[in-house]
XYZ file of C-alpha atoms in Angstrom:
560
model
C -48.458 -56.848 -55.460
C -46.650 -59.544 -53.993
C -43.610 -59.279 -52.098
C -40.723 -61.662 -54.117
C -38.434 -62.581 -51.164
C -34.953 -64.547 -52.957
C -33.189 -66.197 -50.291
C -30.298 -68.178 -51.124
C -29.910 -70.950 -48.868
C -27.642 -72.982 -50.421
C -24.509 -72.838 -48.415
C -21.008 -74.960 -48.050
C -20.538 -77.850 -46.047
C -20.557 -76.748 -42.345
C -19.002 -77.966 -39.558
C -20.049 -79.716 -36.436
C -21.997 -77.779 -33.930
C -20.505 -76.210 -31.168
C -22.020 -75.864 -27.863
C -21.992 -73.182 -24.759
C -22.228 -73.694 -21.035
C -24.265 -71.046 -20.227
C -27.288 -70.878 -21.813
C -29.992 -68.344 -20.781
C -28.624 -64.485 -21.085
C -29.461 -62.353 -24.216
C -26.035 -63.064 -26.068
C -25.179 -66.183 -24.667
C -25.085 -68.565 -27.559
C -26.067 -72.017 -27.875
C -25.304 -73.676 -30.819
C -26.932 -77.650 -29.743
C -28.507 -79.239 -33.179
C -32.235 -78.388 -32.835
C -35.028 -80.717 -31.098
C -36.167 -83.538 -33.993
C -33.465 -82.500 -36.853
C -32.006 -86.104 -38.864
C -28.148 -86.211 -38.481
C -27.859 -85.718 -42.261
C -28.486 -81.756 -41.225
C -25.010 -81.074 -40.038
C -23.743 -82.330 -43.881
C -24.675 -79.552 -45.934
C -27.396 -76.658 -45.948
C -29.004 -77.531 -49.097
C -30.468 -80.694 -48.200
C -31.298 -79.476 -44.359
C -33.180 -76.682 -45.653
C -35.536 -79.052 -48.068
C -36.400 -81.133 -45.187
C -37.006 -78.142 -43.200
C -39.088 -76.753 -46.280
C -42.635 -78.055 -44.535
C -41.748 -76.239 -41.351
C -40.381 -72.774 -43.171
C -43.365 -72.737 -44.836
C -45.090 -71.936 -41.483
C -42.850 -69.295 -40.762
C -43.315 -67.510 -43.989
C -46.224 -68.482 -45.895
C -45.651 -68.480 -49.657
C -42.483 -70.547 -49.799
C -41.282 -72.260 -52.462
C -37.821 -73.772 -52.908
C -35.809 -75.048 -55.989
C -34.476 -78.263 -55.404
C -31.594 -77.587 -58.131
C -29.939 -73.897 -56.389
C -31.505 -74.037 -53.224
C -33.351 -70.620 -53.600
C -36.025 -70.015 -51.672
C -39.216 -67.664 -52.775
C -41.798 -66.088 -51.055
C -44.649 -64.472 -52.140
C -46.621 -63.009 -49.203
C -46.770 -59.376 -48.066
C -44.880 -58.309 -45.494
C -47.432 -55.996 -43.866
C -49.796 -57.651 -41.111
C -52.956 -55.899 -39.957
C -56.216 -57.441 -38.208
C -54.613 -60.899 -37.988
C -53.564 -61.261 -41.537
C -50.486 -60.652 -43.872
C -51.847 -57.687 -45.833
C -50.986 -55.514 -49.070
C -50.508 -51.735 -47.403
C -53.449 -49.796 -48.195
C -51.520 -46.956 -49.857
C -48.153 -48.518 -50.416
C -45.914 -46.156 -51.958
C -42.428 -46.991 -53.437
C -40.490 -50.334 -53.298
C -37.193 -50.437 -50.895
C -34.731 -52.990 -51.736
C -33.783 -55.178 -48.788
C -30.732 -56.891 -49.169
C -29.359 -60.159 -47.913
C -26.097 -59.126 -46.266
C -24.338 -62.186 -46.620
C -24.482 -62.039 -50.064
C -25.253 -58.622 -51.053
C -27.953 -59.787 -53.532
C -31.712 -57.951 -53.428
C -33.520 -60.263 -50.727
C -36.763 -58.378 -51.490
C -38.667 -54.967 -52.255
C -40.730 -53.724 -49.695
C -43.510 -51.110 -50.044
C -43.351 -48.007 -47.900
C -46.617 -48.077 -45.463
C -48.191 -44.950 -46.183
C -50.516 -42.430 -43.789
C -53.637 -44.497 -44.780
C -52.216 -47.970 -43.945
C -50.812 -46.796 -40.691
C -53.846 -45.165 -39.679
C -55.486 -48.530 -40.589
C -53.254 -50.419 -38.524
C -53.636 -48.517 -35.575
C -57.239 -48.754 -35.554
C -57.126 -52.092 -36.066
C -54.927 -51.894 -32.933
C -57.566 -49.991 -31.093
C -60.368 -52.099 -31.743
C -58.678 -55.624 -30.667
C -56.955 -53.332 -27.341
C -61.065 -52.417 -25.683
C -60.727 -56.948 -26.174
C -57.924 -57.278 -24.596
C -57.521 -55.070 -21.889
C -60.616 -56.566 -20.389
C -59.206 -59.751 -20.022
C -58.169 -60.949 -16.772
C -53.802 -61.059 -16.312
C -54.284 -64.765 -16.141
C -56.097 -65.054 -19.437
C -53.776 -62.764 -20.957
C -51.012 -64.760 -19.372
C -52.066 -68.157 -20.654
C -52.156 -66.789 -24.395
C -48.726 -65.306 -24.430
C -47.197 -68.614 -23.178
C -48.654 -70.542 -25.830
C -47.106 -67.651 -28.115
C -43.699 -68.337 -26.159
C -44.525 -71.996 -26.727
C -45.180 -71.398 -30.524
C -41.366 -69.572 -30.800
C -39.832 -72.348 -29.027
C -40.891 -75.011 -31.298
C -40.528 -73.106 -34.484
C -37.002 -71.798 -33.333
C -34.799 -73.065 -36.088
C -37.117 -71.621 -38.606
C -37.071 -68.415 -37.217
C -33.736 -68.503 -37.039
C -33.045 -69.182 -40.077
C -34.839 -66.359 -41.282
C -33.270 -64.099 -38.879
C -29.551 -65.028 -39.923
C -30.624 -64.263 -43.831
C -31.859 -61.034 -43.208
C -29.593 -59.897 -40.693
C -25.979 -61.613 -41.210
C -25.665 -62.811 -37.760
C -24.355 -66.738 -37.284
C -27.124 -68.776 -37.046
C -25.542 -69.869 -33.543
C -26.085 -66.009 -32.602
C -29.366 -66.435 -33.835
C -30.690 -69.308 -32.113
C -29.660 -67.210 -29.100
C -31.686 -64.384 -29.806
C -35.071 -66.622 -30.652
C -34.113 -68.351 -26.727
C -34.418 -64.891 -25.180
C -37.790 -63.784 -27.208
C -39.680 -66.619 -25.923
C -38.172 -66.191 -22.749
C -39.017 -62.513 -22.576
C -42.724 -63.456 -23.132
C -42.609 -66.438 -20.854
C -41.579 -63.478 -18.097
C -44.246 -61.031 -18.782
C -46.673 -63.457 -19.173
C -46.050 -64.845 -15.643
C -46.364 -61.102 -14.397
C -49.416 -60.556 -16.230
C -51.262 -61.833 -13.751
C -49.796 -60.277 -10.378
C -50.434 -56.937 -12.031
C -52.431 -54.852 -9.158
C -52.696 -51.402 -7.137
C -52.622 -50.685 -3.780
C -54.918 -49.841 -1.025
C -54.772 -47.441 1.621
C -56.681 -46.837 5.236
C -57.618 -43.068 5.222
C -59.122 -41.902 8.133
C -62.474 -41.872 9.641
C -62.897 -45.284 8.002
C -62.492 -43.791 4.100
C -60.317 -45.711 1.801
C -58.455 -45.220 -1.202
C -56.771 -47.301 -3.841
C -54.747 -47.323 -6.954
C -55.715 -48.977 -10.249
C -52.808 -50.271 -12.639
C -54.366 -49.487 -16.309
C -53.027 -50.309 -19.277
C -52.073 -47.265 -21.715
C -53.805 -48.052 -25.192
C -52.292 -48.294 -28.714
C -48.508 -48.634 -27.956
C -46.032 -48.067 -30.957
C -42.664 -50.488 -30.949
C -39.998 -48.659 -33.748
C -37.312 -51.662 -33.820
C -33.460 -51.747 -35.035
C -32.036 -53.927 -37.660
C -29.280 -55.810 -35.500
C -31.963 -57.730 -33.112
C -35.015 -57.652 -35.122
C -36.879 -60.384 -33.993
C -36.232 -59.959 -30.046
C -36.551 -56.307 -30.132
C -40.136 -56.940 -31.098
C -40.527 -59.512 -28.389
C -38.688 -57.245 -25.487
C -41.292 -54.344 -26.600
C -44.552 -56.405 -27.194
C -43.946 -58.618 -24.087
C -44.578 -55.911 -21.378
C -46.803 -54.217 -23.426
C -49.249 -57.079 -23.924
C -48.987 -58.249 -19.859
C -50.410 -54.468 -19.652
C -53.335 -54.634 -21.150
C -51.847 -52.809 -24.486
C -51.789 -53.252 -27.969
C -49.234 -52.602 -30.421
C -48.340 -51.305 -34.110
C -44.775 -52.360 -34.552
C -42.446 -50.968 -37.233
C -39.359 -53.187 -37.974
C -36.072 -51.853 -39.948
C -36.469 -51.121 -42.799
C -33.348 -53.352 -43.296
C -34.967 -56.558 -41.997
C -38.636 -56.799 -42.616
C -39.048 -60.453 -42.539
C -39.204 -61.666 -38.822
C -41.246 -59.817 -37.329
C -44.332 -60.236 -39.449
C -44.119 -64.218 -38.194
C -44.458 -62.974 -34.662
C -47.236 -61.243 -35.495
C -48.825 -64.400 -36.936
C -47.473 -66.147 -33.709
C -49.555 -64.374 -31.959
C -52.577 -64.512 -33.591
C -52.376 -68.409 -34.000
C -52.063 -68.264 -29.800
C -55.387 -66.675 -29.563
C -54.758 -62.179 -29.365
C -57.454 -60.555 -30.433
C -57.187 -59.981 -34.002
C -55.528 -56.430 -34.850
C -53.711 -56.377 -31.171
C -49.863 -56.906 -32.594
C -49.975 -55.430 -36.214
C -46.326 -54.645 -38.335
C -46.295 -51.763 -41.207
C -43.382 -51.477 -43.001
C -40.396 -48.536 -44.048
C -38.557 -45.948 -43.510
C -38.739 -42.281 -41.492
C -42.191 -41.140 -43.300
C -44.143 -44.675 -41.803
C -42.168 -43.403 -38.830
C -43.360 -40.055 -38.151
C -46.764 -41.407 -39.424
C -46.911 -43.624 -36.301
C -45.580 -40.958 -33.756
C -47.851 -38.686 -34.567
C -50.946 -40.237 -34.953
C -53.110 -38.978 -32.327
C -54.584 -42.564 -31.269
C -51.645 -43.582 -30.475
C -50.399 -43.924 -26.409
C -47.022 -44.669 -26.136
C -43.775 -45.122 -27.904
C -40.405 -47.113 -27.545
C -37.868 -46.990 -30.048
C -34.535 -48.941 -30.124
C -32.117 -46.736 -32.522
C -29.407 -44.122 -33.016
C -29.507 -40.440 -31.145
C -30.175 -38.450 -33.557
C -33.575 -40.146 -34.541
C -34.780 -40.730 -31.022
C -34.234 -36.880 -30.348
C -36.586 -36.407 -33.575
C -38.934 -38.918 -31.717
C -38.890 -36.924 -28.875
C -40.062 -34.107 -30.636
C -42.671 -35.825 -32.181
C -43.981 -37.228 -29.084
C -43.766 -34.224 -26.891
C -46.248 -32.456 -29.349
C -48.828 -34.871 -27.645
C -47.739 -35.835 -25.063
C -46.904 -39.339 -24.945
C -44.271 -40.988 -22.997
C -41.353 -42.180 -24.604
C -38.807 -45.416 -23.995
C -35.475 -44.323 -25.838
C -33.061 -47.266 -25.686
C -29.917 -45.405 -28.378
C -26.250 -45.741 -29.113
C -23.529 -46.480 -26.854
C -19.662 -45.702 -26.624
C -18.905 -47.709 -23.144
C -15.801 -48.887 -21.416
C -14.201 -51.913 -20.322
C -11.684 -51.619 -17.962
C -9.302 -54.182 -17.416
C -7.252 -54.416 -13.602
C -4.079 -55.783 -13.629
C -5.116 -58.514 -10.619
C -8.090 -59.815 -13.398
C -7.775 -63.268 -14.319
C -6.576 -62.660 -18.111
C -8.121 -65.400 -19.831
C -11.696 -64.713 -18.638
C -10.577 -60.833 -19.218
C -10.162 -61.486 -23.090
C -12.931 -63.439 -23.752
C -14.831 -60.398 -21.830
C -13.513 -58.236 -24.376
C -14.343 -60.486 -27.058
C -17.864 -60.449 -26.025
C -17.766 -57.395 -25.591
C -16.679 -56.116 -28.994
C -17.626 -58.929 -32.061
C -21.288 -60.521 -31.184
C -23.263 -59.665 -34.361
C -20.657 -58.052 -36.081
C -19.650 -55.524 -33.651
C -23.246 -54.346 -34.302
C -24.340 -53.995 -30.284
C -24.878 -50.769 -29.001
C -24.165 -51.329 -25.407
C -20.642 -53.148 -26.297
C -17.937 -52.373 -24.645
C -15.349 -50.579 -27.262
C -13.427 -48.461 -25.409
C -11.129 -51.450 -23.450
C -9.163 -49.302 -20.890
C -6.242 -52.116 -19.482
C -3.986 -51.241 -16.665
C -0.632 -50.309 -18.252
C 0.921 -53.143 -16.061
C -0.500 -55.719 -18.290
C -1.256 -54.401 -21.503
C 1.360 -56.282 -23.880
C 0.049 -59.228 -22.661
C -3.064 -58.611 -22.556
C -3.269 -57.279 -26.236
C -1.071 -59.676 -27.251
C -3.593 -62.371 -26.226
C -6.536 -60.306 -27.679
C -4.843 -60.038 -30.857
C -4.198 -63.553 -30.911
C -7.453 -64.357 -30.797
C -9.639 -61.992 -33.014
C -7.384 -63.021 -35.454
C -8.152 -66.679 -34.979
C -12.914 -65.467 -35.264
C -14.004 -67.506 -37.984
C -15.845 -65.260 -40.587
C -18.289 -66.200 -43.110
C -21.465 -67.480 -44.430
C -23.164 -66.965 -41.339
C -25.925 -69.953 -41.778
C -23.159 -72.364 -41.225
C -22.569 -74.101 -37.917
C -18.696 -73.119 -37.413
C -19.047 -69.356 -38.318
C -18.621 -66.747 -35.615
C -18.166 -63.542 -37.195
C -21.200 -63.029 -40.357
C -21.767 -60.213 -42.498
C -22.183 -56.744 -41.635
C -25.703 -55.350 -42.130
C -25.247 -53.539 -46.157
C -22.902 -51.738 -47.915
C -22.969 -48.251 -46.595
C -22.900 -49.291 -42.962
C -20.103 -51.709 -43.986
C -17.959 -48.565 -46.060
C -18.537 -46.595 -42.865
C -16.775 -48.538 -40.551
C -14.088 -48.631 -42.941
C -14.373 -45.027 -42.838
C -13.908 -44.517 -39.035
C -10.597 -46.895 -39.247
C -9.090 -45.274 -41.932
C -9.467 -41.864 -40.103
C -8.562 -43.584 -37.074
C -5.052 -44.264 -38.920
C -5.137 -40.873 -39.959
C -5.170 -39.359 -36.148
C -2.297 -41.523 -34.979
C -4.303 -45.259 -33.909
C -2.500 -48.260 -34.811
C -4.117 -51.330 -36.241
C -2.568 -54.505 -34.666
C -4.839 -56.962 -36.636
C -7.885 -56.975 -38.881
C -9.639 -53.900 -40.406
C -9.856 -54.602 -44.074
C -12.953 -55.932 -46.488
C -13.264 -60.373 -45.949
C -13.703 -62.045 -49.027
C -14.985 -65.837 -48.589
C -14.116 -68.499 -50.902
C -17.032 -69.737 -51.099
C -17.985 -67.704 -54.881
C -21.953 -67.054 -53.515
C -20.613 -65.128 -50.932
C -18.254 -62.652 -52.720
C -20.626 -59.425 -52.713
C -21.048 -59.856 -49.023
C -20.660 -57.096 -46.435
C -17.596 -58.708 -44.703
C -14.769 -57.790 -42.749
C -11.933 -58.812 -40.412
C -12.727 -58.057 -36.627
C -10.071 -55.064 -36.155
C -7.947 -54.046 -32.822
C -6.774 -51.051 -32.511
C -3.572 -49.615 -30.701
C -2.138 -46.210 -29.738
C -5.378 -44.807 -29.365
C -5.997 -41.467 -27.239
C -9.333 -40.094 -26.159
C -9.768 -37.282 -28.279
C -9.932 -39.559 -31.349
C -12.812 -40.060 -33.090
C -12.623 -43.803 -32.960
C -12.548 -43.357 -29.198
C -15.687 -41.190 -28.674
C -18.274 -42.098 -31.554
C -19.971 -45.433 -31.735
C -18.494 -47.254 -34.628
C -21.070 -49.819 -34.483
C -18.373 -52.396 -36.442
C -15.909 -55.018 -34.900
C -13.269 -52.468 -33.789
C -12.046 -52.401 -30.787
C -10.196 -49.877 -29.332
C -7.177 -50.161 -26.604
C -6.189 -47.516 -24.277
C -3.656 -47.712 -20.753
C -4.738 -46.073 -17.611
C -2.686 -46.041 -14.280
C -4.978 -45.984 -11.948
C -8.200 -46.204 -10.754
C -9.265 -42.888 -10.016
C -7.833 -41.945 -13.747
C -9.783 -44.872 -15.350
C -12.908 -43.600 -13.735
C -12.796 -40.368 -15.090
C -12.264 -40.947 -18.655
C -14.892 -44.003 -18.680
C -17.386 -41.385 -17.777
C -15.739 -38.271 -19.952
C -18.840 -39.220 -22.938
C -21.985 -38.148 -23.896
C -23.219 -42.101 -23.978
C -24.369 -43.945 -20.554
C -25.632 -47.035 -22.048
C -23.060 -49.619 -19.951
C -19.497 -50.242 -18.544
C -17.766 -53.263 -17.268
C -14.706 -54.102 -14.757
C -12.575 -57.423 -14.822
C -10.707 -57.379 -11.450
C -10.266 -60.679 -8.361
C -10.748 -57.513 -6.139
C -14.797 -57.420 -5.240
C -14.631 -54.360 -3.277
C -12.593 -52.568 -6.334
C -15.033 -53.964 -9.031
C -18.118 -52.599 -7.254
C -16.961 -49.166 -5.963
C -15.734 -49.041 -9.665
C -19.312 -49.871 -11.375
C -21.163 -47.123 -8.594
C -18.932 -44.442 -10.100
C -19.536 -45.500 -13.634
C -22.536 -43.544 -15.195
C -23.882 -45.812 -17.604
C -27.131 -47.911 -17.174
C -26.355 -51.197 -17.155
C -22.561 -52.648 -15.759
C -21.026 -55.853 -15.655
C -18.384 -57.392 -13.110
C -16.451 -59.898 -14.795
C -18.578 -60.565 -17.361
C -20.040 -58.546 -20.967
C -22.775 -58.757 -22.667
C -25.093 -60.672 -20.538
C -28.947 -59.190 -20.430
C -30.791 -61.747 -18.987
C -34.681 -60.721 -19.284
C -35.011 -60.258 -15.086
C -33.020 -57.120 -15.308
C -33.895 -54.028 -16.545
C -32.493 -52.750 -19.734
C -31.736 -49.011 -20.491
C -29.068 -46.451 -20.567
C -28.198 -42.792 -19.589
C -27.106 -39.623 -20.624
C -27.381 -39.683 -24.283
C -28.261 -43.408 -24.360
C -31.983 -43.175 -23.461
C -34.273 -43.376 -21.222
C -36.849 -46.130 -19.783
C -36.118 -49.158 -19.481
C -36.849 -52.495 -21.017
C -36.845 -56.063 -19.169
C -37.369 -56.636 -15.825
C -40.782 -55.539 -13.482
C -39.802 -52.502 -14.398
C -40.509 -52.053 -17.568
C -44.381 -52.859 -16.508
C -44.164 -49.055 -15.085
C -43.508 -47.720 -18.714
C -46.702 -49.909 -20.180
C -49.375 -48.956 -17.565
C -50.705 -46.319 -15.975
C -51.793 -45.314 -12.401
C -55.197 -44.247 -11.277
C -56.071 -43.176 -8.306
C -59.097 -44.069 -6.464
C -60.876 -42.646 -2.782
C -63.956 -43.712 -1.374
C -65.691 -41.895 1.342
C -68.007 -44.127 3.495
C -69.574 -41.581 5.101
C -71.222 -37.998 4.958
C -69.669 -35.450 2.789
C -67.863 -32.452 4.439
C -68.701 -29.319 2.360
C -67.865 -25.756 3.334
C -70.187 -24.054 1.606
């Protein structure tokens, strides 16, 4: 059965690219014209997607493109198992995927069922006794030319991201930067993996051995499909592992290239394998008893059930889940770079972020200002077909997660909030585009903690404004959540900004900045926001294991 993958890539004019200083960090975007692309590009997205028709073809296999509507076909499964796209062995119904900008069927996806999982975690096992027997530099030297691969094929991928997902392609391009950078990092880690040694007395020794852990399982989210794969696989492969990854349901597509991408750089065939759907392939995965290890980038309530799952055999667990975190604005902050903060911090990929920063706490002293600014300028995002060059604000992920947002403002309204811009359904001229998932980036005033807008994660572009007084107060209600995923402080004051971040309990904290994840530094949250951690040497502890070795070099002592 093939897979028939409709993506509409005809688009309206866009605009000239627009570039950022600071390339580099997870969401730091970088919208330069790619390496080798004719001027002609920037004129319309028709004709830059038929020259780029050679090169998509290499991301997605299959392609075929009508030079008359610009749509786009492909007809290659979206499974991939012992170095090949593959129909799933026991493939049970088809779930539609749907291209959020939009809102057409983008393809129909078979369920993997117990057989193909099984499958693909043998296949896993077999290529893992290869590859864990390599040396760290061999493994190191294939994962750069993977890392090399994604670089060059960048704009592709890209591409493909921004039509599954509804992110701007400038967003996008981002996201591909840090996945190739991610593996670029492990792979130069890969081979300064080692244990210790120790001097034990009468001239015994003993040392540790850093192993790898086996068949690792990688359960991605929908908003960062592509680099969610690459921040999982990339630590996981330095290790020694291999890996059965499970994208969104919701976005299928990218990940299945990686997996080629790694093949073509020389893995063992069967070492990074995808199966595809829902909770069932899920639960499939976590409880199969070959597998080692899992890490799963989602909502609560599922990686509780994960837990669960995993405890019954007792594999470790990497839980990066939602977020609720705080902002807080001083009244000495420079107030420019403070709103962009909290623009950052609030409308990359649609609000869709789960350690954004929603709850923006501003010291009473400046708040008409201040949300007069940051009113000023959501209103100003540029929303709309997210493939073109000048859009900053795309389409949210589908319908239902697009009505539930709506849902939380409307009850936010309801408890007493105030919206001071945005909030209601976005309708783009463009007539392709009208059964999109789109909406207005939304501020909201008057809020209060107790309101529900204030304590769950929306997971939208709303924002939420609240005063505070003083430091001490602004403390305590940052930390008065079940979340722990990240915080952040604007303030000139250094010795205020960092006693500030010590007291905050969340994982990850920014001084006057938001957003920025750069692969060096670990990722991960607490409380309710996980556990683990991805990025940085750490996450190299939550791949391997330790084992401990001692050597006696002389007679043994025996009591009996």
């Amino acid at each position: 059965v093939q897979q028939d993958c409709l993506e509409e890539v005809a688009r309206r004019d866009s605009a000239p690219a627009i570039t950022c200083p600071k390339p580099g960090s997870r969401r730091c975007l970088s919208a330069a014209a790619p390496d080798g692309i004719p001027p002609m590009l920037a004129q319309s997205r028709l004709p830059s997607l038929l020259l780029l028709l050679p090169r998509l073809r290499a991301v997605a296999p299959g392609l075929a493109m009508s030079s008359a509507t610009g749509t786009v076909t492909v007809q290659q499964p979206l499974n991939y198992r012992a170095g090949a796209r593959v129909q799933p062995a026991d493939g049970g119904q088809l779930e539609e995927v749907f291209e959020p900008a939009t809102g057409r069927v983008l393809c129909k996806v078979p369920c993997s069922g117990e057989k193909e999982v099984d499958l693909a975690v043998q296949s896993a096992k077999a290529a893992f006794k290869i590859w864990s027997q390599m040396s760290g530099m061999e493994r190191c030297r294939v994962m750069l030319e993977a890392a090399r691969i994604i670089r060059e094929q960048k704009e592709e991928i890209a591409i493909m991201e921004t039509i599954n997902n509804g992110k701007s392609i400038l967003e996008a391009r981002a996201d591909i930067d840090t996945s190739w950078q991610c593996l670029e990092y492990y792979a130069g880690l890969a081979g300064s993996l080692a244990g210790e040694h120790v001097q034990l007395p009468g001239g015994c020794f003993g040392y540790t051995r850093r192993e790898p852990l086996g068949v690792c399982v990688g359960i991605g989210a929908w908003n960062y499909p592509f680099q969610i794969a690459c921040w999982k696989a990339g630590p996981a492969l330095a290790c020694g592992n291999a890996m059965v990854f499970k994208p969104s349901p919701f976005t299928p597509i990218s990940v299945v290239r990686l997996a080629e991408i790694f093949t073509e750089a020389g893995v063992p065939k069967g070492l990074f394998n995808v199966v595809q759907g829902g909770v069932a392939t899920g639960q499939f995965l976590c409880q199969h008893p070959d597998v080692a290890k899992i890490s799963f980038t989602g909502s609560v309530p599922t990686g509780m059930k994960i837990m669960e799952m995993a405890a019954k055999g007792i594999k470790p667990v990497t839980l990066e889940l939602g977020g609720k975190s705080p902002l807080i604005i001083f009244s000495d902050s420079d107030l420019e770079n403070a709103v962009k903060g909290a623009l950052m911090a609030n409308y990359l990929t649609q609000g869709q972020v789960c350690c954004n920063g929603t709850r923006v706490f501003v010291e009473r002293k400046i708040l008409d200002t201040f949300t007069k600014e940051v009113v000023k300028r959501t209103q100003k995002i540029k929303i709309g077909d997210p493939l073109l060059e000048d859009t900053r604000m795309g389409a949210l992920i589908n319908r239902p997660h697009l009505n539930r947002v709506q849902g939380f403002i409307k009850q936010a309204k309801e408890q007493g909030a105030e919206v001071l811009c945005g909030g209601d359904l976005y309708v783009p001229d463009d007539p392709k585009l009208k059964n999109g998932y789109y909406m207005r980036p939304c501020v909201l005033g008057n809020c209060k903690d107790d309101m529900t807008c204030v304590k769950e994660e929306i997971f939208g572009p709303v924002m939420a404004i609240l005063p505070f007084d003083t430091e001490e107060e602004v403390v305590e209600r940052a930390n008065a959540t079940k979340f722990g995923l990240a915080g952040g402080v604007f303030t000139r004051d250094i010795q205020k900004a960092h006693r500030v971040v010590a007291a905050l309990k969340a994982g990850m904290c920014f001084i006057n900045s938001y957003n920025a994840s750069p692969v060096e530094l670990p990722f991960g949250g607490y409380k309710h926001s996980g556990f683990g951690r991805e990025n940085g040497r750490v996450a190299i502890e939550y791949y391997s294991q330790l084992k401990t070795v001692c050597v006696e070099m002389g007679d043994v002592e025996c009591v009996f």
